Amino acid sequence: MRLVFSAAGLAATTFTISPLHHTLFAALCLHHPGFAVPGSPWRDLARRTPARAMPFVRRVHHAPHSVTGFLWADLPPPGAGTLNDELDVQPGLGDVADALRAFYVSCVAPEWDAIRHRLNAHVNRYSELICVRGFGRTLPRLTPRLSWYGCALQIDTSDLCPSPVELGDGGVAFSPLMCASRCFLALSPPRGDSRAVIAYPAGDEGARRPASVDALAQVVGQARARVLRSIGGGSATGELARSLAVSASTVSEHVTALRLAGLVNTYREGRAVRHVLTSLGHELLEYSA
């Protein structure tokens, strides 16, 4: 499909960082884990999702989508600031707002500070690229689903076939999603006074540097690098101690240091203490692979 821009619409187009959109995406990944990158915290949310969040989760799963990762969604226009700031201007979510907040607190909030830090860098980088290269050369770099012809943005919608959309003077709010797979894209067309929203995967291509074999160990130390790699999708202290052939107290010491560095989150599951990687921890592993 095509999104046709006016000159005023191009001027009104912005990037925005939305905790609400990340909450919607994380809930979508509960039933469609392939929409998130391997190792993403959004692929391991089932055990952390409280029962009171389920009305919101069920609402999210009704959105039409293709198996290849395109979502035709009713994304709320992004606000500014916190999740509560966004919910205050979203009356359509009123009946599931409490369930949404419960999901955010349990599943997204532990990752949000690290995510926001990465997204700020991403938005700054692409804002600079637009100033230097223009929209036509910059927007297709966001995702393989976008290409630019004349004053129109062409979107690969897979097996969904919506009609061309005239954006008018409202432009588009581009909302980057951390840990979304490379081909994921969600589009919400303009409705009334609301402008179009495109949620896309936030990549750091071009910002990466070749890493040596021991790059991770050089950053956190050899022993803590082994712990970080062994945590994987989540491990208990005893499991880590057995797999690494060290004592539980040694594992606890290393995990404490990794948690203080923002690389690991810890929570209790019955009598066990389990550890999971934060988004920052996942990306450190990815970049040092």
PDB file of N, CA and C in Angstrom, residues 103-177:
ATOM      1  N   PHE A 103      -0.198  -5.395  33.248  1.00  0.00           N
ATOM      2  CA  PHE A 103       0.730  -6.054  32.320  1.00  0.00           C
ATOM      3  C   PHE A 103       2.022  -5.244  32.210  1.00  0.00           C
ATOM      4  N   TYR A 104       1.889  -3.945  32.094  1.00  0.00           N
ATOM      5  CA  TYR A 104       3.076  -3.078  31.973  1.00  0.00           C
ATOM      6  C   TYR A 104       3.980  -3.214  33.193  1.00  0.00           C
ATOM      7  N   VAL A 105       3.399  -3.151  34.384  1.00  0.00           N
ATOM      8  CA  VAL A 105       4.193  -3.215  35.619  1.00  0.00           C
ATOM      9  C   VAL A 105       4.949  -4.540  35.719  1.00  0.00           C
ATOM     10  N   SER A 106       4.304  -5.631  35.369  1.00  0.00           N
ATOM     11  CA  SER A 106       4.924  -6.950  35.518  1.00  0.00           C
ATOM     12  C   SER A 106       5.897  -7.286  34.397  1.00  0.00           C
ATOM     13  N   CYS A 107       5.603  -6.844  33.178  1.00  0.00           N
ATOM     14  CA  CYS A 107       6.332  -7.361  32.016  1.00  0.00           C
ATOM     15  C   CYS A 107       7.196  -6.333  31.287  1.00  0.00           C
ATOM     16  N   VAL A 108       6.808  -5.065  31.306  1.00  0.00           N
ATOM     17  CA  VAL A 108       7.531  -4.068  30.520  1.00  0.00           C
ATOM     18  C   VAL A 108       8.357  -3.132  31.389  1.00  0.00           C
ATOM     19  N   ALA A 109       7.800  -2.703  32.515  1.00  0.00           N
ATOM     20  CA  ALA A 109       8.487  -1.726  33.363  1.00  0.00           C
ATOM     21  C   ALA A 109       9.901  -2.147  33.763  1.00  0.00           C
ATOM     22  N   PRO A 110      10.161  -3.447  34.083  1.00  0.00           N
ATOM     23  CA  PRO A 110      11.533  -3.819  34.445  1.00  0.00           C
ATOM     24  C   PRO A 110      12.550  -3.571  33.335  1.00  0.00           C
ATOM     25  N   GLU A 111      12.086  -3.511  32.076  1.00  0.00           N
ATOM     26  CA  GLU A 111      12.984  -3.309  30.947  1.00  0.00           C
ATOM     27  C   GLU A 111      13.008  -1.858  30.454  1.00  0.00           C
ATOM     28  N   TRP A 112      12.079  -1.022  30.956  1.00  0.00           N
ATOM     29  CA  TRP A 112      11.811   0.232  30.256  1.00  0.00           C
ATOM     30  C   TRP A 112      12.964   1.231  30.302  1.00  0.00           C
ATOM     31  N   ASP A 113      13.656   1.371  31.410  1.00  0.00           N
ATOM     32  CA  ASP A 113      14.748   2.346  31.473  1.00  0.00           C
ATOM     33  C   ASP A 113      15.820   2.040  30.439  1.00  0.00           C
ATOM     34  N   ALA A 114      16.195   0.759  30.322  1.00  0.00           N
ATOM     35  CA  ALA A 114      17.207   0.380  29.331  1.00  0.00           C
ATOM     36  C   ALA A 114      16.673   0.578  27.913  1.00  0.00           C
ATOM     37  N   ILE A 115      15.402   0.240  27.688  1.00  0.00           N
ATOM     38  CA  ILE A 115      14.811   0.411  26.364  1.00  0.00           C
ATOM     39  C   ILE A 115      14.778   1.883  25.972  1.00  0.00           C
ATOM     40  N   ARG A 116      14.344   2.723  26.878  1.00  0.00           N
ATOM     41  CA  ARG A 116      14.246   4.157  26.570  1.00  0.00           C
ATOM     42  C   ARG A 116      15.612   4.742  26.234  1.00  0.00           C
ATOM     43  N   HIS A 117      16.638   4.304  26.940  1.00  0.00           N
ATOM     44  CA  HIS A 117      17.994   4.780  26.665  1.00  0.00           C
ATOM     45  C   HIS A 117      18.409   4.421  25.242  1.00  0.00           C
ATOM     46  N   ARG A 118      18.161   3.175  24.826  1.00  0.00           N
ATOM     47  CA  ARG A 118      18.520   2.743  23.480  1.00  0.00           C
ATOM     48  C   ARG A 118      17.695   3.489  22.424  1.00  0.00           C
ATOM     49  N   LEU A 119      16.415   3.701  22.708  1.00  0.00           N
ATOM     50  CA  LEU A 119      15.557   4.359  21.734  1.00  0.00           C
ATOM     51  C   LEU A 119      15.911   5.825  21.559  1.00  0.00           C
ATOM     52  N   ASN A 120      16.314   6.482  22.631  1.00  0.00           N
ATOM     53  CA  ASN A 120      16.751   7.880  22.505  1.00  0.00           C
ATOM     54  C   ASN A 120      17.913   7.994  21.521  1.00  0.00           C
ATOM     55  N   ALA A 121      18.868   7.066  21.629  1.00  0.00           N
ATOM     56  CA  ALA A 121      20.004   7.072  20.710  1.00  0.00           C
ATOM     57  C   ALA A 121      19.549   6.790  19.278  1.00  0.00           C
ATOM     58  N   HIS A 122      18.620   5.853  19.127  1.00  0.00           N
ATOM     59  CA  HIS A 122      18.093   5.494  17.804  1.00  0.00           C
ATOM     60  C   HIS A 122      17.388   6.688  17.158  1.00  0.00           C
ATOM     61  N   VAL A 123      16.506   7.342  17.910  1.00  0.00           N
ATOM     62  CA  VAL A 123      15.750   8.479  17.364  1.00  0.00           C
ATOM     63  C   VAL A 123      16.688   9.621  17.003  1.00  0.00           C
ATOM     64  N   ASN A 124      17.655   9.895  17.847  1.00  0.00           N
ATOM     65  CA  ASN A 124      18.602  10.977  17.549  1.00  0.00           C
ATOM     66  C   ASN A 124      19.363  10.687  16.255  1.00  0.00           C
ATOM     67  N   ARG A 125      19.771   9.424  16.085  1.00  0.00           N
ATOM     68  CA  ARG A 125      20.535   9.056  14.898  1.00  0.00           C
ATOM     69  C   ARG A 125      19.716   9.242  13.622  1.00  0.00           C
ATOM     70  N   TYR A 126      18.469   8.762  13.622  1.00  0.00           N
ATOM     71  CA  TYR A 126      17.677   8.856  12.409  1.00  0.00           C
ATOM     72  C   TYR A 126      17.160  10.271  12.161  1.00  0.00           C
ATOM     73  N   SER A 127      16.976  11.037  13.192  1.00  0.00           N
ATOM     74  CA  SER A 127      16.611  12.447  13.002  1.00  0.00           C
ATOM     75  C   SER A 127      17.741  13.188  12.298  1.00  0.00           C
ATOM     76  N   GLU A 128      18.982  12.886  12.675  1.00  0.00           N
ATOM     77  CA  GLU A 128      20.129  13.495  12.003  1.00  0.00           C
ATOM     78  C   GLU A 128      20.226  13.047  10.552  1.00  0.00           C
ATOM     79  N   LEU A 129      19.959  11.755  10.295  1.00  0.00           N
ATOM     80  CA  LEU A 129      20.018  11.253   8.930  1.00  0.00           C
ATOM     81  C   LEU A 129      18.984  11.933   8.037  1.00  0.00           C
ATOM     82  N   ILE A 130      17.787  12.188   8.568  1.00  0.00           N
ATOM     83  CA  ILE A 130      16.759  12.867   7.785  1.00  0.00           C
ATOM     84  C   ILE A 130      17.205  14.276   7.434  1.00  0.00           C
ATOM     85  N   CYS A 131      17.834  14.954   8.379  1.00  0.00           N
ATOM     86  CA  CYS A 131      18.322  16.316   8.112  1.00  0.00           C
ATOM     87  C   CYS A 131      19.379  16.320   7.015  1.00  0.00           C
ATOM     88  N   VAL A 132      20.220  15.289   6.990  1.00  0.00           N
ATOM     89  CA  VAL A 132      21.325  15.243   6.028  1.00  0.00           C
ATOM     90  C   VAL A 132      20.888  14.639   4.700  1.00  0.00           C
ATOM     91  N   ARG A 133      20.106  13.537   4.722  1.00  0.00           N
ATOM     92  CA  ARG A 133      19.798  12.793   3.511  1.00  0.00           C
ATOM     93  C   ARG A 133      18.365  12.950   3.031  1.00  0.00           C
ATOM     94  N   GLY A 134      17.476  13.467   3.883  1.00  0.00           N
ATOM     95  CA  GLY A 134      16.078  13.604   3.507  1.00  0.00           C
ATOM     96  C   GLY A 134      15.257  12.365   3.829  1.00  0.00           C
ATOM     97  N   PHE A 135      13.931  12.523   3.789  1.00  0.00           N
ATOM     98  CA  PHE A 135      13.025  11.424   4.118  1.00  0.00           C
ATOM     99  C   PHE A 135      13.172  10.268   3.135  1.00  0.00           C
ATOM    100  N   GLY A 136      13.248  10.589   1.857  1.00  0.00           N
ATOM    101  CA  GLY A 136      13.237   9.554   0.836  1.00  0.00           C
ATOM    102  C   GLY A 136      14.364   8.554   0.962  1.00  0.00           C
ATOM    103  N   ARG A 137      15.537   8.981   1.413  1.00  0.00           N
ATOM    104  CA  ARG A 137      16.669   8.074   1.555  1.00  0.00           C
ATOM    105  C   ARG A 137      16.766   7.476   2.955  1.00  0.00           C
ATOM    106  N   THR A 138      16.083   8.089   3.918  1.00  0.00           N
ATOM    107  CA  THR A 138      16.220   7.631   5.307  1.00  0.00           C
ATOM    108  C   THR A 138      15.134   6.644   5.719  1.00  0.00           C
ATOM    109  N   LEU A 139      13.883   6.925   5.391  1.00  0.00           N
ATOM    110  CA  LEU A 139      12.797   6.069   5.878  1.00  0.00           C
ATOM    111  C   LEU A 139      12.924   4.619   5.427  1.00  0.00           C
ATOM    112  N   PRO A 140      13.352   4.316   4.195  1.00  0.00           N
ATOM    113  CA  PRO A 140      13.500   2.893   3.824  1.00  0.00           C
ATOM    114  C   PRO A 140      14.566   2.158   4.619  1.00  0.00           C
ATOM    115  N   ARG A 141      15.427   2.883   5.324  1.00  0.00           N
ATOM    116  CA  ARG A 141      16.436   2.225   6.156  1.00  0.00           C
ATOM    117  C   ARG A 141      15.844   1.684   7.453  1.00  0.00           C
ATOM    118  N   LEU A 142      14.632   2.118   7.799  1.00  0.00           N
ATOM    119  CA  LEU A 142      14.039   1.705   9.073  1.00  0.00           C
ATOM    120  C   LEU A 142      13.679   0.231   9.082  1.00  0.00           C
ATOM    121  N   THR A 143      13.175  -0.282   7.968  1.00  0.00           N
ATOM    122  CA  THR A 143      12.713  -1.667   7.873  1.00  0.00           C
ATOM    123  C   THR A 143      12.623  -2.061   6.406  1.00  0.00           C
ATOM    124  N   PRO A 144      12.839  -3.341   6.078  1.00  0.00           N
ATOM    125  CA  PRO A 144      12.709  -3.788   4.684  1.00  0.00           C
ATOM    126  C   PRO A 144      11.309  -3.603   4.106  1.00  0.00           C
ATOM    127  N   ARG A 145      10.329  -3.369   4.944  1.00  0.00           N
ATOM    128  CA  ARG A 145       8.955  -3.224   4.448  1.00  0.00           C
ATOM    129  C   ARG A 145       8.677  -1.838   3.864  1.00  0.00           C
ATOM    130  N   LEU A 146       9.589  -0.910   3.978  1.00  0.00           N
ATOM    131  CA  LEU A 146       9.358   0.450   3.510  1.00  0.00           C
ATOM    132  C   LEU A 146      10.222   0.760   2.289  1.00  0.00           C
ATOM    133  N   SER A 147       9.640   1.469   1.330  1.00  0.00           N
ATOM    134  CA  SER A 147      10.377   2.026   0.206  1.00  0.00           C
ATOM    135  C   SER A 147       9.732   3.362  -0.153  1.00  0.00           C
ATOM    136  N   TRP A 148      10.460   4.201  -0.886  1.00  0.00           N
ATOM    137  CA  TRP A 148      10.008   5.562  -1.121  1.00  0.00           C
ATOM    138  C   TRP A 148       9.939   5.845  -2.622  1.00  0.00           C
ATOM    139  N   TYR A 149       8.788   6.355  -3.087  1.00  0.00           N
ATOM    140  CA  TYR A 149       8.627   6.738  -4.492  1.00  0.00           C
ATOM    141  C   TYR A 149       7.957   8.105  -4.540  1.00  0.00           C
ATOM    142  N   GLY A 150       8.656   9.083  -5.109  1.00  0.00           N
ATOM    143  CA  GLY A 150       8.103  10.422  -5.208  1.00  0.00           C
ATOM    144  C   GLY A 150       7.815  10.997  -3.834  1.00  0.00           C
ATOM    145  N   CYS A 151       6.559  11.256  -3.551  1.00  0.00           N
ATOM    146  CA  CYS A 151       6.139  11.744  -2.234  1.00  0.00           C
ATOM    147  C   CYS A 151       5.293  10.707  -1.508  1.00  0.00           C
ATOM    148  N   ALA A 152       5.531   9.443  -1.824  1.00  0.00           N
ATOM    149  CA  ALA A 152       4.734   8.377  -1.205  1.00  0.00           C
ATOM    150  C   ALA A 152       5.639   7.330  -0.587  1.00  0.00           C
ATOM    151  N   LEU A 153       5.212   6.817   0.548  1.00  0.00           N
ATOM    152  CA  LEU A 153       5.909   5.737   1.228  1.00  0.00           C
ATOM    153  C   LEU A 153       5.201   4.435   0.873  1.00  0.00           C
ATOM    154  N   GLN A 154       5.907   3.530   0.224  1.00  0.00           N
ATOM    155  CA  GLN A 154       5.357   2.238  -0.165  1.00  0.00           C
ATOM    156  C   GLN A 154       5.598   1.240   0.961  1.00  0.00           C
ATOM    157  N   ILE A 155       4.542   0.526   1.371  1.00  0.00           N
ATOM    158  CA  ILE A 155       4.637  -0.418   2.486  1.00  0.00           C
ATOM    159  C   ILE A 155       4.284  -1.814   2.006  1.00  0.00           C
ATOM    160  N   ASP A 156       5.176  -2.764   2.273  1.00  0.00           N
ATOM    161  CA  ASP A 156       4.899  -4.165   1.985  1.00  0.00           C
ATOM    162  C   ASP A 156       3.954  -4.692   3.065  1.00  0.00           C
ATOM    163  N   THR A 157       2.705  -4.972   2.683  1.00  0.00           N
ATOM    164  CA  THR A 157       1.691  -5.426   3.642  1.00  0.00           C
ATOM    165  C   THR A 157       1.418  -6.918   3.538  1.00  0.00           C
ATOM    166  N   SER A 158       2.300  -7.652   2.853  1.00  0.00           N
ATOM    167  CA  SER A 158       2.162  -9.103   2.712  1.00  0.00           C
ATOM    168  C   SER A 158       0.823  -9.454   2.075  1.00  0.00           C
ATOM    169  N   ASP A 159       0.051 -10.324   2.733  1.00  0.00           N
ATOM    170  CA  ASP A 159      -1.200 -10.781   2.139  1.00  0.00           C
ATOM    171  C   ASP A 159      -2.383  -9.881   2.478  1.00  0.00           C
ATOM    172  N   LEU A 160      -2.161  -8.786   3.195  1.00  0.00           N
ATOM    173  CA  LEU A 160      -3.225  -7.815   3.447  1.00  0.00           C
ATOM    174  C   LEU A 160      -3.148  -6.740   2.367  1.00  0.00           C
ATOM    175  N   CYS A 161      -4.284  -6.294   1.863  1.00  0.00           N
ATOM    176  CA  CYS A 161      -4.298  -5.387   0.709  1.00  0.00           C
ATOM    177  C   CYS A 161      -5.128  -4.137   0.984  1.00  0.00           C
ATOM    178  N   PRO A 162      -4.711  -3.289   1.905  1.00  0.00           N
ATOM    179  CA  PRO A 162      -5.447  -2.050   2.141  1.00  0.00           C
ATOM    180  C   PRO A 162      -5.255  -1.067   0.988  1.00  0.00           C
ATOM    181  N   SER A 163      -6.151  -0.109   0.879  1.00  0.00           N
ATOM    182  CA  SER A 163      -6.095   0.894  -0.184  1.00  0.00           C
ATOM    183  C   SER A 163      -5.061   1.968   0.150  1.00  0.00           C
ATOM    184  N   PRO A 164      -4.617   2.733  -0.871  1.00  0.00           N
ATOM    185  CA  PRO A 164      -3.709   3.859  -0.599  1.00  0.00           C
ATOM    186  C   PRO A 164      -4.330   4.834   0.391  1.00  0.00           C
ATOM    187  N   VAL A 165      -3.491   5.482   1.172  1.00  0.00           N
ATOM    188  CA  VAL A 165      -3.954   6.397   2.219  1.00  0.00           C
ATOM    189  C   VAL A 165      -3.378   7.778   1.960  1.00  0.00           C
ATOM    190  N   GLU A 166      -4.253   8.768   1.837  1.00  0.00           N
ATOM    191  CA  GLU A 166      -3.813  10.161   1.752  1.00  0.00           C
ATOM    192  C   GLU A 166      -3.647  10.685   3.167  1.00  0.00           C
ATOM    193  N   LEU A 167      -2.419  11.073   3.499  1.00  0.00           N
ATOM    194  CA  LEU A 167      -2.125  11.471   4.872  1.00  0.00           C
ATOM    195  C   LEU A 167      -2.550  12.896   5.189  1.00  0.00           C
ATOM    196  N   GLY A 168      -2.746  13.714   4.175  1.00  0.00           N
ATOM    197  CA  GLY A 168      -3.076  15.101   4.447  1.00  0.00           C
ATOM    198  C   GLY A 168      -1.918  15.808   5.114  1.00  0.00           C
ATOM    199  N   ASP A 169      -2.240  16.724   6.013  1.00  0.00           N
ATOM    200  CA  ASP A 169      -1.197  17.530   6.648  1.00  0.00           C
ATOM    201  C   ASP A 169      -0.740  16.963   7.981  1.00  0.00           C
ATOM    202  N   GLY A 170      -1.302  15.802   8.389  1.00  0.00           N
ATOM    203  CA  GLY A 170      -0.954  15.264   9.704  1.00  0.00           C
ATOM    204  C   GLY A 170       0.346  14.512   9.733  1.00  0.00           C
ATOM    205  N   GLY A 171       0.766  13.969   8.579  1.00  0.00           N
ATOM    206  CA  GLY A 171       2.004  13.204   8.554  1.00  0.00           C
ATOM    207  C   GLY A 171       1.889  11.895   9.302  1.00  0.00           C
ATOM    208  N   VAL A 172       3.023  11.408   9.769  1.00  0.00           N
ATOM    209  CA  VAL A 172       3.101  10.113  10.432  1.00  0.00           C
ATOM    210  C   VAL A 172       3.886  10.244  11.728  1.00  0.00           C
ATOM    211  N   ALA A 173       3.464   9.517  12.738  1.00  0.00           N
ATOM    212  CA  ALA A 173       4.257   9.353  13.954  1.00  0.00           C
ATOM    213  C   ALA A 173       4.970   8.006  13.848  1.00  0.00           C
ATOM    214  N   PHE A 174       6.286   8.016  13.701  1.00  0.00           N
ATOM    215  CA  PHE A 174       7.069   6.786  13.647  1.00  0.00           C
ATOM    216  C   PHE A 174       7.457   6.390  15.065  1.00  0.00           C
ATOM    217  N   SER A 175       7.037   5.183  15.457  1.00  0.00           N
ATOM    218  CA  SER A 175       7.237   4.714  16.830  1.00  0.00           C
ATOM    219  C   SER A 175       8.164   3.495  16.821  1.00  0.00           C
ATOM    220  N   PRO A 176       9.443   3.648  17.164  1.00  0.00           N
ATOM    221  CA  PRO A 176      10.368   2.511  17.150  1.00  0.00           C
ATOM    222  C   PRO A 176      10.079   1.536  18.284  1.00  0.00           C
ATOM    223  N   LEU A 177      10.186   0.241  17.985  1.00  0.00           N
ATOM    224  CA  LEU A 177       9.966  -0.823  18.957  1.00  0.00           C
ATOM    225  C   LEU A 177      11.266  -1.582  19.173  1.00  0.00           C
TER     226      LEU A 177
END
